[in-house]
Amino acid sequence: MNTFQDPATLEAARASRQARMQAGLASRYRSDALFRWAGLGAVSFSALVLLLLLVSMASSGWAGFHRSELRMSVPIRGRLQIDPARLAQPDPLGGLEVAGLPALVKSAASQAFGPEADALISDAAWREVGEKLVTDPSLLTRNVIEVSVPASDDLANAQRGGGDAALRQQAANLAREGKLVRAFDTGFLVRSDATNPQSVGIWGALKGSMMTMLVTLLLAFPVGVLSALYLEEYATRNRWTDIIEISINNLAAVPSIIFGLLGLAVFLAAFPNYRSAPLIGGMTLALMTMPVIVISGRNAIKAVPPSIRDAALAMGASPVQVVFHHVLPLALPGILTGTIIGMARALGETAPLLMIGMRAFVASPPSDFTSPATVLPVQIFLWSDEIDRGFVERTSAAIVVLLIFLLVMNGIAIYLRNRFEKRW
Amino acid sequence: MSPGILFFLAFGLGLVGWLAGRSRAWAFRKTAPGGRIHSLPDFHAWYVGLWIAVPTLLFALLWDAISPGLVLQSVLSDPAAAALPAFGFEREAMMGEARAVATGAARAVFNSEAEGLVEPYRAALARYNTIGLVVTLVIAFAGGAFSFLRLRPDFTARTRVERAVMGMLFIASLVAILTTIGIVASLVFETVRFFGMVSPVDFLFGTHWAPDPMSTGTPDGSAFGAIPLFWGTIYIGAIIAMAVAIPLGLMSAVYLTQYADNSVRKIIKPLLEILAGVPTVVYGYFAALTVAPAVRDAAQAIGISNASTESAMAAGLVMGVMIIPFVSSMADDSIAAVPQAMRDGSLAMGATRAETIRKVLIPAALPGIVAGIMLAISRAIGETMIVVMAAGAAANLTANPFESMTTVTFQIVAMLTGEGSFDHPATLSAFALGMVLFLVTLTLNFIALRVVKRYREAYE
Amino acid sequence: GGQQSATRDQVRAVGSSTVYPFAKAVAESLARSDATIKAPIIESTGTGAGMKLFCAGIGPQHPDIEDASRRMKKSEFDECVKNGVKEIVEIQVGLDGVAFAEGSNGPGIALTPEDVYKALAKSPFGKPQTAKTWKDVNPALPDEPILVYGPPSTSGTRDALKELILVRGCESDPAMKALKDSDKKQHDAVCGEVREDGAYVDAGENDNLIVQKIEANPKAIGVFGYSYLEENKDKLKGLTMAGVSPTYETISDFSYPGARPLYIYVKKAHLKAIPGLQAYVNEWAKLWSKGGVLAKAGMVVAPDDVLAASSKAASELPVLDGTQLK
Amino acid sequence: MNAPVPAAEAANQSAATVFPDPVGASKISARGVSVFYGQKRAIDDVSIEIPQNYVTAFIGPSGCGKSTFLRSLNRMNDTISGARVDGEILLDGVDIYRSGMDVVQLRARVGMVFQKPNPFPKSIYENIAYGPRIHGITASKGELDGIVEQSLQRAGLWDEVKDRLSDSGTALSGGQQQRLCIARAIAVDPEVILMDEPCSALDPIATARVEELIDELRGRYAIVIVTHSMQQAARVSQRTAFFHLGKIVEYGTTSDIFTNPKEEKTKDYITGRYG
Amino acid sequence: MNAPVPAAEAANQSAATVFPDPVGASKISARGVSVFYGQKRAIDDVSIEIPQNYVTAFIGPSGCGKSTFLRSLNRMNDTISGARVDGEILLDGVDIYRSGMDVVQLRARVGMVFQKPNPFPKSIYENIAYGPRIHGITASKGELDGIVEQSLQRAGLWDEVKDRLSDSGTALSGGQQQRLCIARAIAVDPEVILMDEPCSALDPIATARVEELIDELRGRYAIVIVTHSMQQAARVSQRTAFFHLGKIVEYGTTSDIFTNPKEEKTKDYITGRYG
Ligand SMILES: Nc1ncnc2c1ncn2[C@@H]1O[C@H](COP(=O)(O)OP(=O)(O)OP(=O)(O)O)[C@@H](O)[C@H]1O
Ligand SMILES: Nc1ncnc2c1ncn2[C@@H]1O[C@H](COP(=O)(O)OP(=O)(O)OP(=O)(O)O)[C@@H](O)[C@H]1O
Ligand SMILES: [Mg+2]
Ligand SMILES: [Mg+2]
Ligand SMILES: O=P([O-])([O-])[O-]
């Protein structure tokens, strides 16, 4: 075959090819555009779902930060037999109870809302009045104080449009008179779990989460970073390192519930006293988080250019000095990013904690690492399972709190990564 | 003395040794020829410091473990202890109260019987604290003296300290192996027990899952057929979820790596990461409360009458959304690992971007993408909260996505938090299910990681 | 575990998810009324798993109280004794009903245990299950397909469904009653097993979902604890069982066949050691009366004679005699 | 291989040959071209005429902008975000940067071969067929087979690979890969071929084969080659442009540039004073 | 900086100078050195004497093992897993591969400068001070300041950076970075400096500065430089070794190698026949 033929034939062939090419162009560009739109569609879909999720949680969660309150006035002066100094002593509420505050609030309520007032206000109403007095003892000298007390669960339900018709009617009337309002419930952030959605709070779970995370961090971070350093910088390829490496890579993908089974079978067997404790939860989550830290740590360490190691080695630095003087400081932002992401994942983890008894009802925040606690995601799970419909909004509110924490953590991670990405 | 104090003491003494070693090394340097000694003063300092701190810390740990027993023995030998109730737990509770008062952790005892023990306790504590303190000091002194006397200008302190550091790193990396062993061990015993009651063949190949945790007597192996669970797991995690996640994830990755310009990418990528960071319990809640009713209504609207609220569809869809960022970032990595030269080569041939992506980049990145999908599947089938909250408990062996189905993870949670007693085969089946799940995800990961590795190596 | 902390300063209760909300309410009330007592920790593990934890031994690492939605079994008692938990106090705290309900706009059918058994059993009276509609079961019932949403086999409500309704319906045939003595296993299978062809739907532990489902499908029937019916009165309508509709009163006097007692079991050995344990038991007694906090939370108050006996048990703490148990 | 090489140019290095005025026969004309990467100006006001049927070499020290300029000739710079081209580049008299210019067609007319051989990870056959396929040039499988064979023939690779067309392109040796890339480029029958250091990753023997091939191909195409090796420029090209700091310092026939440079800088570079 | 340069060598390229027998004054002697990467032999039985106070250049085609051999002179190959060195390398008569050799101290005596400037991402001051710090050379801050200034002076960088010692080393230009790396190497006062293509990433002007610096430094150190540019070898070195396929083909004074090579291969390489 002659590779180069007569130029005229060649030109003709070239022209016919170009004509064919021309003919196909429009449809090629169309499919290019289509492809692009499909990609944009995929991205937008994800963004939309995220938006839908956030908006639905936020809107319902916003309601969850509110509760139904009744406005009423309570006569004080001369009605409470209590020395103001008693309020500064321990258990001031006990003092007020003895002094007859519960009855006083009840009678004030029936004055304001009629004989069935007992069913309208929450059992805890007098406590809130009492706390008000404790924070400001000067109120004891007032004739009458204006208070907002939590409505009973039934009334709150009726205000939302549930429950029986009579109560709904009553709620509507009270609301019209301005006596029944939905008010922002600052107490939600400082109380703990309770049976009544009107008086639950998130602080107990939040504190439990923070303590659990602290344990996780203290265990997973050093171990993770040190193993990452070992594997990336020092380990010579042999069977041991292969096994370590395979273990870590697999652990990173082992379903979280399996870690729960591990915690149940190992940690709880070793420390039966500490069922439900942040210590055990933190240990279980640490095992889950550690591989994440190792893997991201290794990537960050790998990203430190070898030229820097070479430079330090050639200066006569020992391998340990190379790592602690140069590699670790440079890899640290990357390691921290990975750690934060791993911690964020641990913070949202539920299933393994269900396995180790962190689903208990705990009405007070944990006092130390070995006292029973619950954590935010488990609290969400428990509330989502509650009978009382008032919990639906509270669940969303708890989700909002959890999401805020996660968004902040992710935000920090993203910031760190953008800030320190590829400085060399 | 509480162990906390011993720990502090260990650190304090270590610090003293550190300072001493350092100043000694500085002194060497002043006199050494040329001012050079083998190791920097800091290494000498660490050498001495570690020789003091490590043994004392070990002793503190040991003492923490044994001293309460010693104290207890000594209190029990006190005549006041004769009055104690014979029964163990109550007696221990009183001892505990007495100790709490003796150490100042509590103000008073609940049980007056404990009152008499407070003094003996106090005395015993004081005695053993003194012993602990003295032994700590002796150990610290011995370690310090031994190490300090070894310091010389040509002493290889650096090598030794660095060897200790390396040992620490190595031990840290062993934690991963221990964890894996722990997982296997915690699953294997109960699984073996389970298979002692139910034959593995019935379990792995039976198509009927209806264990009754309340039943008594010999278990009925035919009620432990796990195929419906495996099917539900695969149907939700590997079919429905992947039908959502693969196209959307892949197209997102393509868009982000090939089309979007930098500013768009800077916004979208974090958004996807947030989607990946939403806790599964939130997805579960979202699935149960928002998606499931919508799916049911939609199914009924198209004429599927027995559509369930807890449908495989709802759980699968939400799980798919959860997996999108995972697939997209794996695909992103794989596509990015294809050398720029491939893309340039294709573009220089006059290919459009879509052609370049479809015909060159994706085929070239395919091993990585496939491995990524395997990892995504392994994550989906191990996902728990979404199915617990949205998929249901019914072990149906059906292909209708609007029916309720159950999964392996759901049953693990149900069996372990349910009514069965702990040695009932229904409860033990959770561990066998966990074992299956572990082995399947292990296999998937193992294959996927090998594929990824080989693929990365192919492009250096 | 060789922990040195030989004590615990708060009460721990485990067990039934049915009793859980009430146990929570009592714990909360106790913590409020006495500031010196730490709020008890209540964990919903399910009755069976709770029994396992409860019976594992004496000591701070083991719970003090077991909440149970059924009576302790003989086998569990033996396990307890084996592990040194010899003195157990049984206190009946109230009642729960297994309620049948449909959406408030449903047709409203009248059921009997026998109908339910025939409709839901896997092999009614040992014969294959063929019923598709309620009419197939009993010509008096409407010609509607059988669709029942109920609790899964892991829940105590399901156990109650079995014990209180199905077995009762089953034993309406004397042959079955006889079978119980001749072949226990066969009897359990015939009387207790629920059909799995889709007519009975396992709805997961979340009873709220059952409520939503039957709300959406008025022809479906839901089975759940009475407190859910109580809480969703506006959306649901209780179905009569043998002519009795599930109400507070009918359950409370056992005229409704689906009523079952709720118990707490207290470890006597822990009474002195755990601060607040006695107070917690007393708190139960304070709250379980008619119109009390627990009744408000949806628990059915036990009949007066039972209440009296329970109050006595709460103060005197008699030790359970294992031989009465089954 | 009886290519109609212009008679005057037949002997490669014959120093006495008089070249026709490049502008007259030019295939590509750059007029005042500047290229920017963001703020940075990598090419500064370059004008040059590139003739048909000759090999034009770009030489110059590292970083002087040779690759940048080369890539602006088929708008491959478009793929680098932040890159911007000022001035005009005419292909057969038409500005390739005019709005509405179709880059897909442009690149089919102006092929490119890269420094590192970059065959697609597909079979040898598919590598060659890629261009004709995407451009829809061929109507039948037979025609496509013909093009594949012809392109491999022209690239001098046919005999080596004809029995293993379905093997992966990446399984070939470096030199074969590079010739495969050249065959791939000529499969769409372009008018111009740009080559960016096409031999720098090859061993001496493979280099010699590719250089031979370049010489054969110029009968049909205008070829522009960037090279670091002055020896190579002298061996294969008839025109040489010397770049320095983003400008063309000198442009002329290769023999002139190497034996008789006009500029001091060129001379210094040629004699190895720097670079 | 008034280093005692041997008078005979003062004029760099004076071809007539007679060199002393290298073996007599040698600083480093390699005896039958082979280097393996796993199974692959990258250096094959090389023996060479490297003199004090001269610049020795290693030249040869890409991949012939120049860098490998250079890195075996300060045991930087130890850091590559799978790399193994056979034979003896004597520094002042002591085998650096003997067991018990402290590589940390060895590398303080044999400094190294790399192809790509690799300053630490720390301040200029810290870059220079790093070596003295880890080796505990200085007793006081003042002494350290003195060393930093002196090293920068010797590297000819002092005037350019004296006002911004706390700026990051990576913020300097490429040529400045490379001189910073040289200053860093000489801050620990080594006896030998190894340089692996120290100018290949630099522009011509920076290259000239570094070459000048190398020439100044040899008064004090033995310098070994790997280079791709024969012109550079001719400009800066007094001894040249020509590597090919892992062996030294020829070794001698630079002027001999370039003007009068004994081996055919050397000649071919020098004249650009390959490479
Ligand atoms: N993508 C880019 N972004 C920013 N600057 C770039 C980019 N590519 C090249 N440059 C810069 O443009 C200038 C010219 O680069 P170019 O690659 O064209 O040089 P070259 O002559 O081909 O060099 P070499 O011989 O090393 O290939 C250089 O200073 C380079 O740093
Ligand atoms: N880390 C390594 N592992 C395996 N082989 C290597 C390694 N480094 C270099 N080689 C091989 O050893 C041989 C010599 O490489 P070396 O880098 O010493 O060559 P060089 O002469 O410096 O080349 P260049 O001029 O390109 O820098 C080459 O074939 C190279 O592929
Ligand atoms: Mg270039
Ligand atoms: Mg090299
Ligand atoms: O937890 P149960 O009430 O179902 O036993």
Tab-separated table of C-alpha atoms in Angstrom, chain A residues 224-415:
chain	number	residue	atom	x	y	z
A	224	GLY	CA	-4.308	7.302	65.314
A	225	VAL	CA	-1.570	9.832	64.722
A	226	LEU	CA	1.154	7.628	66.115
A	227	SER	CA	0.090	4.652	64.027
A	228	ALA	CA	-0.175	6.824	60.946
A	229	LEU	CA	3.372	8.034	61.556
A	230	TYR	CA	4.609	4.546	62.126
A	231	LEU	CA	3.010	3.114	59.022
A	232	GLU	CA	3.862	5.966	56.721
A	233	GLU	CA	7.352	6.833	57.908
A	234	TYR	CA	9.024	3.892	59.539
A	235	ALA	CA	7.334	0.605	58.889
A	236	THR	CA	9.312	-1.588	56.582
A	237	ARG	CA	7.187	-3.683	54.307
A	238	ASN	CA	6.720	-7.020	55.935
A	239	ARG	CA	3.947	-9.325	56.962
A	240	TRP	CA	3.263	-7.417	60.159
A	241	THR	CA	2.831	-4.078	58.497
A	242	ASP	CA	0.679	-5.680	55.846
A	243	ILE	CA	-1.570	-7.082	58.535
A	244	ILE	CA	-1.720	-3.754	60.339
A	245	GLU	CA	-2.506	-1.971	57.125
A	246	ILE	CA	-5.218	-4.398	56.089
A	247	SER	CA	-6.729	-4.210	59.568
A	248	ILE	CA	-6.873	-0.454	59.510
A	249	ASN	CA	-8.321	-0.195	56.043
A	250	ASN	CA	-10.935	-2.753	56.872
A	251	LEU	CA	-11.785	-1.277	60.244
A	252	ALA	CA	-12.514	1.999	58.500
A	253	ALA	CA	-15.278	0.294	56.599
A	254	VAL	CA	-16.588	-2.119	59.197
A	255	PRO	CA	-20.228	-1.256	59.917
A	256	SER	CA	-20.546	0.790	63.057
A	257	ILE	CA	-22.975	-1.649	64.598
A	258	ILE	CA	-20.223	-4.265	64.659
A	259	PHE	CA	-18.233	-1.950	66.895
A	260	GLY	CA	-21.277	-1.908	69.115
A	261	LEU	CA	-21.140	-5.689	69.333
A	262	LEU	CA	-17.462	-5.395	70.206
A	263	GLY	CA	-18.183	-2.876	72.947
A	264	LEU	CA	-20.913	-5.111	74.278
A	265	ALA	CA	-18.796	-8.231	74.303
A	266	VAL	CA	-15.467	-6.759	75.393
A	267	PHE	CA	-15.780	-3.406	77.143
A	268	LEU	CA	-18.998	-4.114	78.978
A	269	ALA	CA	-17.693	-7.515	79.990
A	270	ALA	CA	-14.570	-5.880	81.385
A	271	PHE	CA	-16.331	-2.922	83.014
A	272	PRO	CA	-19.874	-4.028	83.865
A	273	ASN	CA	-20.151	-1.140	86.304
A	274	TYR	CA	-19.886	1.397	83.561
A	275	ARG	CA	-22.899	0.439	81.493
A	276	SER	CA	-24.220	3.544	79.707
A	277	ALA	CA	-21.162	5.538	80.757
A	278	PRO	CA	-19.433	8.060	78.468
A	279	LEU	CA	-16.207	6.203	79.164
A	280	ILE	CA	-17.415	3.013	77.488
A	281	GLY	CA	-19.200	4.890	74.718
A	282	GLY	CA	-16.093	6.924	74.084
A	283	MET	CA	-13.894	3.831	73.997
A	284	THR	CA	-16.192	2.123	71.515
A	285	LEU	CA	-16.366	5.171	69.280
A	286	ALA	CA	-12.618	5.648	69.585
A	287	LEU	CA	-12.011	2.280	67.983
A	288	MET	CA	-14.317	3.363	65.190
A	289	THR	CA	-12.706	6.770	64.758
A	290	MET	CA	-9.104	5.672	65.040
A	291	PRO	CA	-8.896	4.123	61.546
A	292	VAL	CA	-10.389	7.274	60.046
A	293	ILE	CA	-7.678	9.317	61.712
A	294	VAL	CA	-4.997	6.874	60.639
A	295	ILE	CA	-6.080	6.941	57.019
A	296	SER	CA	-6.461	10.689	56.754
A	297	GLY	CA	-3.275	11.104	58.744
A	298	ARG	CA	-1.406	8.873	56.347
A	299	ASN	CA	-2.689	10.843	53.411
A	300	ALA	CA	-1.648	14.094	55.033
A	301	ILE	CA	1.771	12.670	55.820
A	302	LYS	CA	2.092	11.339	52.307
A	303	ALA	CA	1.332	14.790	50.968
A	304	VAL	CA	4.389	16.246	52.688
A	305	PRO	CA	6.834	16.372	49.822
A	306	PRO	CA	9.689	13.875	50.055
A	307	SER	CA	12.066	16.685	49.206
A	308	ILE	CA	11.569	18.064	52.713
A	309	ARG	CA	12.413	14.718	54.269
A	310	ASP	CA	15.432	14.474	52.007
A	311	ALA	CA	16.541	17.930	53.004
A	312	ALA	CA	16.307	17.160	56.692
A	313	LEU	CA	17.932	13.753	56.384
A	314	ALA	CA	20.759	15.216	54.372
A	315	MET	CA	21.285	17.743	57.150
A	316	GLY	CA	21.911	14.821	59.471
A	317	ALA	CA	18.538	14.752	61.195
A	318	SER	CA	17.578	11.354	62.567
A	319	PRO	CA	14.384	9.750	61.279
A	320	VAL	CA	12.589	10.666	64.495
A	321	GLN	CA	13.740	14.265	64.219
A	322	VAL	CA	12.669	14.416	60.597
A	323	VAL	CA	9.196	13.375	61.587
A	324	PHE	CA	8.745	15.491	64.667
A	325	HIS	CA	10.482	18.597	63.319
A	326	HIS	CA	9.167	18.631	59.777
A	327	VAL	CA	6.657	16.028	58.730
A	328	LEU	CA	4.266	16.217	61.636
A	329	PRO	CA	3.974	20.013	61.753
A	330	LEU	CA	3.351	20.126	58.020
A	331	ALA	CA	0.861	17.269	58.076
A	332	LEU	CA	-0.954	18.542	61.125
A	333	PRO	CA	-3.646	20.584	59.377
A	334	GLY	CA	-4.481	17.560	57.252
A	335	ILE	CA	-4.491	15.295	60.268
A	336	LEU	CA	-6.719	17.704	62.147
A	337	THR	CA	-9.106	17.879	59.223
A	338	GLY	CA	-9.379	14.113	59.184
A	339	THR	CA	-9.752	14.027	62.940
A	340	ILE	CA	-12.553	16.548	62.938
A	341	ILE	CA	-14.361	14.645	60.222
A	342	GLY	CA	-13.909	11.393	62.122
A	343	MET	CA	-15.110	13.039	65.318
A	344	ALA	CA	-18.109	14.490	63.526
A	345	ARG	CA	-18.981	11.016	62.357
A	346	ALA	CA	-18.605	9.670	65.869
A	347	LEU	CA	-20.745	12.480	67.225
A	348	GLY	CA	-23.588	11.440	64.947
A	349	GLU	CA	-23.224	7.737	65.578
A	350	THR	CA	-26.154	5.915	67.148
A	351	ALA	CA	-26.192	2.215	66.438
A	352	PRO	CA	-23.108	1.114	68.410
A	353	LEU	CA	-24.242	3.076	71.437
A	354	LEU	CA	-27.608	1.340	71.413
A	355	MET	CA	-25.701	-1.898	71.836
A	356	ILE	CA	-23.865	-0.760	74.950
A	357	GLY	CA	-26.774	0.548	76.940
A	358	MET	CA	-26.531	4.258	76.185
A	359	ARG	CA	-30.248	4.321	75.515
A	360	ALA	CA	-31.220	4.707	79.136
A	361	PHE	CA	-33.485	7.391	80.477
A	362	VAL	CA	-31.138	9.724	82.272
A	363	ALA	CA	-32.867	12.656	83.879
A	364	SER	CA	-29.774	14.519	84.972
A	365	PRO	CA	-26.603	15.438	83.124
A	366	PRO	CA	-23.721	13.034	83.728
A	367	SER	CA	-21.443	14.217	86.504
A	368	ASP	CA	-18.365	12.281	85.443
A	369	PHE	CA	-17.088	9.883	82.836
A	370	THR	CA	-18.401	6.818	84.580
A	371	SER	CA	-21.903	7.983	85.397
A	372	PRO	CA	-24.742	6.953	83.099
A	373	ALA	CA	-25.399	9.274	80.216
A	374	THR	CA	-27.033	9.480	76.884
A	375	VAL	CA	-25.857	11.273	73.764
A	376	LEU	CA	-27.534	13.533	71.244
A	377	PRO	CA	-28.205	11.055	68.443
A	378	VAL	CA	-29.511	8.444	70.848
A	379	GLN	CA	-31.668	11.066	72.488
A	380	ILE	CA	-33.072	11.841	69.061
A	381	PHE	CA	-33.730	8.181	68.463
A	382	LEU	CA	-35.437	7.804	71.842
A	383	TRP	CA	-37.605	10.867	71.389
A	384	SER	CA	-38.568	9.846	67.875
A	385	ASP	CA	-39.977	6.711	69.466
A	386	GLU	CA	-42.030	8.505	72.123
A	387	ILE	CA	-45.777	8.138	72.250
A	388	ASP	CA	-46.504	11.733	73.025
A	389	ARG	CA	-46.838	13.811	69.901
A	390	GLY	CA	-45.274	16.801	71.586
A	391	PHE	CA	-41.997	14.975	71.116
A	392	VAL	CA	-42.085	15.296	67.336
A	393	GLU	CA	-41.079	18.946	67.485
A	394	ARG	CA	-38.651	18.356	70.303
A	395	THR	CA	-36.971	15.670	68.245
A	396	SER	CA	-36.477	18.113	65.407
A	397	ALA	CA	-35.133	20.677	67.820
A	398	ALA	CA	-32.619	18.133	69.090
A	399	ILE	CA	-31.684	17.378	65.490
A	400	VAL	CA	-31.128	21.074	64.897
A	401	VAL	CA	-28.777	21.211	67.863
A	402	LEU	CA	-26.891	18.165	66.599
A	403	LEU	CA	-26.707	19.524	63.077
A	404	ILE	CA	-25.393	22.848	64.281
A	405	PHE	CA	-22.549	21.070	66.028
A	406	LEU	CA	-21.829	18.994	62.948
A	407	LEU	CA	-21.983	21.956	60.609
A	408	VAL	CA	-19.572	23.854	62.795
A	409	MET	CA	-17.198	20.902	62.924
A	410	ASN	CA	-17.388	20.336	59.193
A	411	GLY	CA	-16.971	24.039	58.628
A	412	ILE	CA	-13.780	24.075	60.674
A	413	ALA	CA	-12.493	21.049	58.794
A	414	ILE	CA	-13.209	22.616	55.429
A	415	TYR	CA	-11.657	25.887	56.514
